[in-house]
Short mmCIF file of C-alpha atoms and ligand atoms in Angstrom, two decimals:
data_model
loop_
_atom_site.label_atom_id
_atom_site.label_comp_id
_atom_site.label_asym_id
_atom_site.label_seq_id
_atom_site.Cartn_x
_atom_site.Cartn_y
_atom_site.Cartn_z
CA MET A 1 7.03 15.93 18.44
CA LEU A 2 3.99 15.57 16.11
CA ILE A 3 2.36 18.83 15.25
CA PHE A 4 -1.16 18.86 14.14
CA ASP A 5 -1.89 22.32 11.13
CA ALA A 6 -5.92 22.25 11.65
CA HIS A 7 -5.73 24.59 8.63
CA LEU A 8 -3.52 24.54 5.16
CA ASP A 9 -4.38 25.29 1.52
CA LEU A 10 -2.53 23.36 -0.58
CA ALA A 11 -5.13 22.31 -2.95
CA MET A 12 -5.66 25.64 -3.72
CA ASN A 13 -1.84 26.74 -3.70
CA ALA A 14 -0.75 23.85 -6.38
CA LEU A 15 -4.07 24.69 -9.00
CA GLU A 16 -4.38 28.40 -8.49
CA TRP A 17 -0.72 29.29 -7.66
CA ASN A 18 0.74 26.65 -9.90
CA ARG A 19 2.78 25.53 -6.83
CA ASP A 20 4.47 22.04 -7.21
CA LEU A 21 4.21 21.33 -3.59
CA THR A 22 6.78 18.47 -4.09
CA ARG A 23 9.37 20.35 -4.24
CA SER A 24 11.80 22.49 -2.20
CA ILE A 25 10.59 25.70 -0.74
CA ASP A 26 13.82 27.44 -2.26
CA GLU A 27 12.79 25.78 -5.69
CA ILE A 28 8.96 27.22 -5.69
CA ARG A 29 10.06 30.87 -4.43
CA GLN A 30 12.74 30.36 -7.08
CA ARG A 31 10.10 29.48 -10.16
CA GLU A 32 8.78 32.81 -9.53
CA LYS A 33 10.65 35.48 -9.12
CA GLY A 34 9.46 38.09 -10.55
CA MET A 35 5.51 37.73 -10.60
CA THR A 36 3.16 39.60 -9.37
CA ASP A 37 -0.23 38.32 -9.90
CA LYS A 38 -0.36 37.48 -6.09
CA PRO A 39 1.00 39.16 -3.65
CA ASP A 40 2.85 35.73 -1.83
CA ARG A 41 4.51 35.62 -5.01
CA GLY A 42 7.90 34.22 -4.25
CA ARG A 43 7.54 34.12 -0.24
CA SER A 44 6.10 31.31 -0.12
CA THR A 45 6.46 28.91 3.68
CA VAL A 46 4.71 25.76 2.92
CA CYS A 47 5.51 22.93 0.97
CA LEU A 48 5.57 18.82 1.22
CA PRO A 49 9.28 17.97 2.00
CA GLU A 50 9.07 21.36 4.70
CA MET A 51 5.69 19.59 6.49
CA ARG A 52 7.92 16.50 6.58
CA ARG A 53 11.50 18.15 8.23
CA GLY A 54 9.07 19.85 11.06
CA GLY A 55 7.30 17.33 12.00
CA ILE A 56 4.11 18.39 10.61
CA GLY A 57 3.02 14.66 9.85
CA LEU A 58 -1.37 15.38 10.15
CA CYS A 59 -3.39 18.24 8.91
CA VAL A 60 -6.56 19.37 7.74
CA ALA A 61 -6.44 20.54 4.39
CA THR A 62 -9.03 22.44 2.12
CA GLN A 63 -11.31 22.71 -0.78
CA ILE A 64 -11.87 26.21 -1.14
CA ALA A 65 -14.21 27.87 -4.04
CA ARG A 66 -16.71 30.80 -3.49
CA ILE A 67 -19.63 32.21 -5.20
CA GLU A 68 -18.57 36.88 -6.23
CA HIS A 69 -21.84 38.71 -4.51
CA ASN A 70 -22.43 41.99 -6.03
CA ALA A 71 -22.38 43.72 -3.04
CA TYR A 72 -19.09 42.29 -1.35
CA SER A 73 -16.33 40.23 -3.62
CA PRO A 74 -13.18 41.03 -1.65
CA VAL A 75 -12.08 38.04 -3.01
CA PHE A 76 -12.80 36.01 -6.10
CA GLY A 77 -15.39 34.39 -6.36
CA TRP A 78 -16.88 32.27 -9.72
CA ARG A 79 -20.35 33.22 -11.29
CA SER A 80 -22.14 30.43 -10.09
CA GLN A 81 -21.97 27.28 -7.46
CA GLU A 82 -21.91 25.21 -10.58
CA GLN A 83 -18.74 26.41 -11.03
CA ALA A 84 -17.32 26.62 -7.56
CA TRP A 85 -18.02 22.62 -7.46
CA ALA A 86 -16.15 21.92 -10.32
CA GLN A 87 -12.93 23.59 -8.71
CA THR A 88 -13.51 21.76 -5.62
CA ARG A 89 -13.19 18.58 -7.61
CA GLY A 90 -10.35 19.74 -8.98
CA GLN A 91 -8.87 20.48 -5.74
CA LEU A 92 -9.84 16.51 -5.00
CA ALA A 93 -8.26 15.18 -7.34
CA TRP A 94 -4.68 17.06 -6.18
CA TYR A 95 -5.22 15.41 -3.17
CA ARG A 96 -5.90 12.01 -5.02
CA THR A 97 -2.70 12.01 -6.74
CA MET A 98 -0.43 12.86 -4.18
CA GLU A 99 -2.40 10.26 -2.07
CA GLU A 100 -1.84 7.72 -5.33
CA THR A 101 1.94 8.43 -5.47
CA GLY A 102 2.27 8.21 -1.95
CA ARG A 103 2.53 11.73 -0.22
CA MET A 104 -0.78 12.45 1.84
CA ALA A 105 -2.83 10.30 2.94
CA GLN A 106 -6.64 10.29 3.57
CA ILE A 107 -7.78 10.12 7.31
CA LYS A 108 -11.34 10.00 7.76
CA ASP A 109 -12.46 7.61 10.09
CA SER A 110 -10.56 6.13 13.46
CA ASP A 111 -8.77 3.24 12.67
CA GLY A 112 -7.01 5.39 9.90
CA LEU A 113 -5.97 7.83 12.45
CA GLU A 114 -4.29 5.25 14.42
CA ARG A 115 -2.72 3.56 11.72
CA HIS A 116 -1.00 7.01 10.49
CA LEU A 117 0.01 7.78 14.04
CA ARG A 118 1.94 5.04 14.74
CA LEU A 119 3.28 4.91 10.61
CA TRP A 120 4.44 8.67 12.60
CA ALA A 121 5.40 7.45 16.33
CA GLU A 122 7.58 4.39 14.38
CA ALA A 123 9.20 6.44 12.09
CA PRO A 124 12.25 8.45 13.22
CA LEU A 125 12.02 11.93 13.14
CA SER A 126 14.48 14.66 12.32
CA SER A 127 14.91 16.98 15.31
CA PRO A 128 13.64 20.48 14.57
CA SER A 129 16.35 21.71 12.91
CA SER A 130 17.59 25.98 12.01
CA PRO A 131 15.01 27.10 9.23
CA SER A 132 16.82 26.92 6.26
CA SER A 133 18.82 23.96 6.36
CA SER A 134 16.47 22.09 4.34
CA SER A 135 19.90 19.51 3.10
CA SER A 136 19.96 16.71 5.25
CA ILE A 137 16.27 15.25 6.70
CA GLN A 138 16.33 11.78 8.10
CA ILE A 139 12.67 11.43 8.73
CA GLY A 140 11.89 6.85 7.33
CA ALA A 141 12.56 5.73 4.32
CA GLY A 142 12.37 8.71 2.21
CA ASN A 143 14.99 11.57 2.07
CA ASN A 144 15.31 14.58 0.02
CA ASP A 145 17.82 15.30 -2.14
CA GLN A 146 20.13 18.32 -1.82
CA ASN A 147 18.26 20.42 -2.20
CA GLY A 148 15.10 19.38 -0.32
CA ASN A 149 13.43 18.04 -2.70
CA GLU A 150 11.89 14.94 -2.64
CA ASP A 151 13.35 11.56 -3.13
CA HIS A 152 11.55 10.08 -5.74
CA ARG A 153 12.87 7.01 -6.11
CA GLU A 154 11.99 5.92 -2.57
CA GLN A 155 9.02 5.63 -0.43
CA LYS A 156 7.99 8.92 0.91
CA LEU A 157 6.21 9.01 4.97
CA PRO A 158 3.09 9.71 3.87
CA ILE A 159 1.39 13.47 5.06
CA GLY A 160 -1.99 12.52 6.46
CA TYR A 161 -4.83 14.71 5.72
CA ILE A 162 -8.30 14.87 7.15
CA LEU A 163 -10.53 17.17 3.93
CA ASN A 164 -12.10 20.03 5.06
CA LEU A 165 -14.53 22.69 3.25
CA GLU A 166 -13.84 26.42 4.25
CA GLY A 167 -16.91 28.43 2.74
CA ALA A 168 -20.04 26.09 1.62
CA ASP A 169 -20.51 27.64 -1.66
CA SER A 170 -19.45 24.55 -4.09
CA ILE A 171 -21.91 22.17 -2.88
CA VAL A 172 -24.78 23.18 -5.47
CA THR A 173 -27.38 20.89 -3.57
CA LEU A 174 -27.58 18.36 -0.39
CA LYS A 175 -26.84 15.18 -2.88
CA HIS A 176 -23.63 16.78 -3.49
CA LEU A 177 -22.76 17.27 0.05
CA GLU A 178 -23.79 14.04 0.56
CA ARG A 179 -21.74 12.04 -2.27
CA ALA A 180 -18.72 15.25 -0.99
CA HIS A 181 -18.90 13.18 2.02
CA GLU A 182 -18.63 9.48 1.00
CA GLN A 183 -15.74 10.89 -1.01
CA GLY A 184 -14.21 11.82 2.93
CA LEU A 185 -15.15 15.04 3.44
CA ARG A 186 -15.30 15.38 6.90
CA ALA A 187 -15.18 18.95 7.97
CA VAL A 188 -16.72 21.73 6.83
CA GLY A 189 -17.07 25.92 7.16
CA PRO A 190 -20.83 27.28 6.29
CA ALA A 191 -18.82 30.92 5.26
CA HIS A 192 -16.19 32.43 4.32
CA TYR A 193 -15.53 36.29 3.34
CA GLY A 194 -18.59 38.50 3.52
CA PRO A 195 -21.80 36.83 2.27
CA GLY A 196 -22.53 33.25 1.14
CA VAL A 197 -25.10 30.99 -0.02
CA TYR A 198 -25.00 29.14 2.72
CA ALA A 199 -24.29 31.46 6.06
CA ASN A 200 -22.32 34.87 6.47
CA GLY A 201 -19.14 34.63 6.68
CA THR A 202 -16.17 37.18 8.10
CA ASP A 203 -16.81 41.58 7.44
CA ALA A 204 -20.67 40.77 7.31
CA THR A 205 -23.80 40.24 9.43
CA GLY A 206 -27.06 37.75 9.77
CA GLY A 207 -27.58 34.90 10.91
CA PHE A 208 -28.90 31.92 9.16
CA LYS A 209 -30.46 31.52 5.87
CA ALA A 210 -33.34 28.58 5.58
CA LYS A 211 -30.93 26.86 2.59
CA GLY A 212 -28.43 27.20 5.62
CA ARG A 213 -30.32 25.43 8.55
CA GLU A 214 -30.78 22.27 6.08
CA PHE A 215 -27.12 22.54 5.45
CA LEU A 216 -26.79 22.37 9.08
CA LYS A 217 -29.23 19.76 9.87
CA GLU A 218 -27.84 17.61 7.05
CA MET A 219 -23.53 18.39 8.05
CA GLN A 220 -25.30 16.59 11.37
CA GLN A 221 -26.46 13.66 9.79
CA LEU A 222 -23.68 12.72 8.03
CA GLY A 223 -21.76 13.44 11.39
CA ILE A 224 -19.55 16.10 9.22
CA ILE A 225 -17.52 18.67 12.18
CA LEU A 226 -18.71 22.20 12.08
CA ASP A 227 -16.02 24.26 11.53
CA VAL A 228 -17.07 27.91 13.17
CA THR A 229 -13.83 29.94 11.93
CA HIS A 230 -15.12 32.43 9.62
CA LEU A 231 -18.87 32.79 10.99
CA CYS A 232 -19.88 35.95 11.67
CA ASP A 233 -20.64 36.57 15.38
CA ASP A 234 -24.89 36.40 14.56
CA CYS A 235 -24.35 33.06 12.72
CA PHE A 236 -21.50 32.19 15.26
CA TRP A 237 -24.55 31.94 17.71
CA GLU A 238 -27.11 30.72 16.26
CA ALA A 239 -24.86 28.09 14.80
CA LEU A 240 -24.12 26.89 18.53
CA ASP A 241 -27.68 26.53 18.91
CA LEU A 242 -28.40 24.63 15.94
CA PHE A 243 -25.98 22.50 15.53
CA SER A 244 -25.38 19.58 18.43
CA GLY A 245 -22.99 17.89 16.70
CA PRO A 246 -18.91 18.48 16.79
CA ILE A 247 -17.34 21.58 16.53
CA TRP A 248 -14.07 23.71 16.02
CA ALA A 249 -12.96 26.26 14.72
CA SER A 250 -9.82 25.63 12.57
CA HIS A 251 -7.45 28.83 11.84
CA GLN A 252 -8.68 31.46 14.32
CA ASN A 253 -7.38 33.79 17.15
CA CYS A 254 -8.60 35.89 20.24
CA ARG A 255 -10.23 39.46 20.30
CA ALA A 256 -9.01 40.63 23.04
CA LEU A 257 -5.81 40.67 21.97
CA VAL A 258 -6.75 41.69 17.80
CA PRO A 259 -9.76 43.95 17.58
CA HIS A 260 -11.81 42.42 14.70
CA ASN A 261 -14.46 40.50 13.74
CA ARG A 262 -12.44 37.63 12.56
CA GLN A 263 -11.32 37.13 16.01
CA PHE A 264 -13.53 35.42 18.39
CA SER A 265 -14.91 37.47 21.64
CA ASP A 266 -13.64 35.49 25.13
CA GLU A 267 -17.31 34.84 25.57
CA GLN A 268 -17.47 32.97 22.05
CA ILE A 269 -14.39 30.65 22.83
CA LYS A 270 -15.78 30.26 26.66
CA ALA A 271 -18.83 28.81 24.63
CA LEU A 272 -16.60 26.55 22.60
CA VAL A 273 -14.86 25.32 25.50
CA GLY A 274 -19.03 24.28 27.35
CA ARG A 275 -18.85 22.69 23.14
CA GLY A 276 -15.56 20.90 23.79
CA ALA A 277 -14.17 22.57 20.99
CA VAL A 278 -10.29 23.20 20.10
CA ILE A 279 -9.45 26.17 18.56
CA GLY A 280 -6.00 26.32 16.27
CA ALA A 281 -4.35 29.20 16.19
CA ALA A 282 -3.26 30.61 13.40
CA LEU A 283 0.30 32.63 11.79
CA ASP A 284 -1.40 35.02 9.56
CA ALA A 285 0.33 38.21 10.72
CA TRP A 286 -2.60 40.48 10.28
CA MET A 287 -4.02 38.06 13.01
CA MET A 288 -1.86 38.55 15.25
CA VAL A 289 -0.78 41.56 16.03
CA PRO A 290 -3.41 44.61 16.54
CA GLY A 291 -2.95 47.58 13.76
CA TRP A 292 -1.28 45.54 10.61
CA VAL A 293 -1.95 46.83 7.26
CA ARG A 294 -1.58 44.70 4.41
CA GLY A 295 0.88 45.69 2.21
CA LYS A 296 2.35 48.56 4.00
CA THR A 297 3.03 46.57 7.47
CA THR A 298 6.14 44.96 7.67
CA PRO A 299 6.83 41.85 9.95
CA GLN A 300 9.76 43.63 11.02
CA SER A 301 7.93 46.44 11.60
CA ALA A 302 5.89 45.83 13.53
CA GLY A 303 7.93 43.49 15.43
CA LEU A 304 5.84 40.66 14.74
CA ILE A 305 7.58 37.13 15.58
CA LEU A 306 6.64 33.46 16.23
CA GLU A 307 6.57 33.67 20.05
CA LYS A 308 2.89 36.13 19.48
CA ILE A 309 1.58 33.31 18.29
CA ILE A 310 2.15 31.98 22.41
CA GLU A 311 -0.33 34.87 23.42
CA HIS A 312 -2.94 33.65 21.80
CA ILE A 313 -2.45 29.55 22.47
CA ASP A 314 -2.36 30.69 26.40
CA ARG A 315 -5.81 33.30 26.30
CA VAL A 316 -7.66 30.39 25.02
CA CYS A 317 -5.70 27.96 27.53
CA GLN A 318 -6.90 30.64 30.56
CA ILE A 319 -10.09 30.93 29.49
CA ALA A 320 -10.88 27.44 29.19
CA GLY A 321 -9.19 26.65 32.54
CA ASN A 322 -7.07 23.59 31.22
CA ALA A 323 -4.47 23.37 27.99
CA ARG A 324 -7.16 21.15 26.63
CA HIS A 325 -8.89 23.26 24.14
CA SER A 326 -5.81 24.92 22.04
CA GLY A 327 -4.42 23.96 19.13
CA ILE A 328 -2.32 25.12 15.73
CA GLY A 329 -4.34 26.05 12.41
CA SER A 330 -1.40 28.05 10.61
CA ASP A 331 -3.09 28.40 7.68
CA LEU A 332 0.75 29.90 6.30
CA ASP A 333 -0.10 29.18 2.46
CA GLY A 334 -3.35 31.01 2.58
CA ALA A 335 -2.41 33.92 -0.25
CA PHE A 336 0.38 34.94 1.79
CA GLY A 337 4.08 34.25 2.51
CA ARG A 338 6.66 35.83 4.82
CA GLU A 339 5.77 39.37 4.49
CA GLN A 340 2.52 38.15 5.96
CA THR A 341 3.96 35.82 9.25
CA PRO A 342 6.38 36.00 11.94
CA ALA A 343 9.91 37.53 10.81
CA ASP A 344 11.78 34.66 12.61
CA LEU A 345 9.65 32.08 10.60
CA ASP A 346 11.31 30.64 7.24
CA THR A 347 8.92 28.21 6.95
CA ILE A 348 6.52 25.84 8.13
CA ALA A 349 8.92 24.14 9.79
CA ASP A 350 9.26 26.64 12.28
CA LEU A 351 6.45 25.43 14.02
CA ALA A 352 8.08 22.84 15.62
CA CYS A 353 9.33 25.28 17.41
CA ILE A 354 6.27 26.54 19.40
CA PRO A 355 6.65 23.08 21.71
CA ALA A 356 9.14 24.77 22.93
CA MET A 357 7.91 28.36 22.90
CA LEU A 358 5.03 26.99 25.38
CA LYS A 359 7.53 24.91 27.57
CA ALA A 360 9.34 28.51 28.37
CA ARG A 361 5.98 30.03 29.41
CA GLY A 362 5.43 27.05 31.78
CA TYR A 363 3.47 24.42 30.03
CA SER A 364 3.89 21.13 31.57
CA GLU A 365 5.43 18.21 28.70
CA GLU A 366 2.12 17.21 28.50
CA GLU A 367 0.24 20.10 28.11
CA VAL A 368 2.87 21.05 25.30
CA THR A 369 1.65 17.92 23.86
CA LEU A 370 -1.87 18.27 23.82
CA VAL A 371 -1.25 21.82 21.67
CA ALA A 372 0.13 20.28 19.76
CA HIS A 373 -1.37 17.15 18.23
CA GLY A 374 -3.21 15.86 20.97
CA ASN A 375 -6.10 17.59 21.34
CA PHE A 376 -6.93 17.20 17.28
CA VAL A 377 -5.99 14.17 18.04
CA ARG A 378 -8.61 13.33 20.97
CA PHE A 379 -11.46 15.74 19.36
CA LEU A 380 -10.98 13.32 15.78
CA LYS A 381 -11.59 10.42 17.91
CA GLU A 382 -14.58 11.31 19.75
CA ALA A 383 -15.93 12.80 16.71
CA TRP A 384 -15.30 10.15 14.73
CA SER A 385 -16.07 6.65 17.66
ZN1 ZN B 401 -9.43 31.49 6.76
#
């Protein structure tokens, strides 16, 4: 079954982690042996061959670059918006190169989406196999060699991506937002962690600044989807009032299951359902189970398995009263690897196990399809109609 992953930081991994995502996961891990500059070295779970193997044919892929704030800088930030903008230009250049070589395809309108869905529907998909048997992939004309690397002689089935910006610090002026939209930017999350130029994100408080309100207005005019993920509670509720365009939450779990402001309360989920939003369930361990301590807790010690994500998906469905607002936004390459993912997940290809898990919980074939990709696809068609 086609899987839509609503949140991956592919270009960040390619350029900041120096990962060649066209190579096999084994080779990428191998190359990082002994490296300690990032917490997830040697344990990554995402690359293009693994996405194809798991049937993850469509994703929302980010540009991400924030600026530093004196009072709060738990994550790296650039010294200026101009530098952050330049960083996102580099990330776009990587996506473009993937397009030029036929590995990815940018999806920016309904026609493109239809074409891409047809391409994948007509390609013979491999059945989801065991996690590490990466040698025999039968997708389209392009296969992988014995090491799971791409066969460069053959045309590969491109992975469709919708361009998203995670945290809007890099948008220097509204003219830059216009330019980004022309280049295919279709969704923006105004904030990331802490205070941002336009909005306040995770662990911060306070509503939109005047600049942020102008920003939302311009997004709406351009028809850009508002990603409410990472907005602090104050900004979240304000955004719902200020913004009347399409809203989704690309990678977001339930606060009732894991108490922390990074997750949404049931009230927030209810409000999003009312706005027709789709909420992507994230596979970052600390957002899946309560009490996770980064660098200390292990998936094994927490008993964390993939099945846990079904609880977050199910809660959204129970609040909505149907399965039309839940999806997957794995975030599997968001600066963590196997040290912080479910113990039984080896690579992103294992997302292919989620449909069967939903079925086992009593979800119908139709509902499972909605969660796997149908809801986000429907959302995009409506947003782009
Ligand atoms: Zn994020």
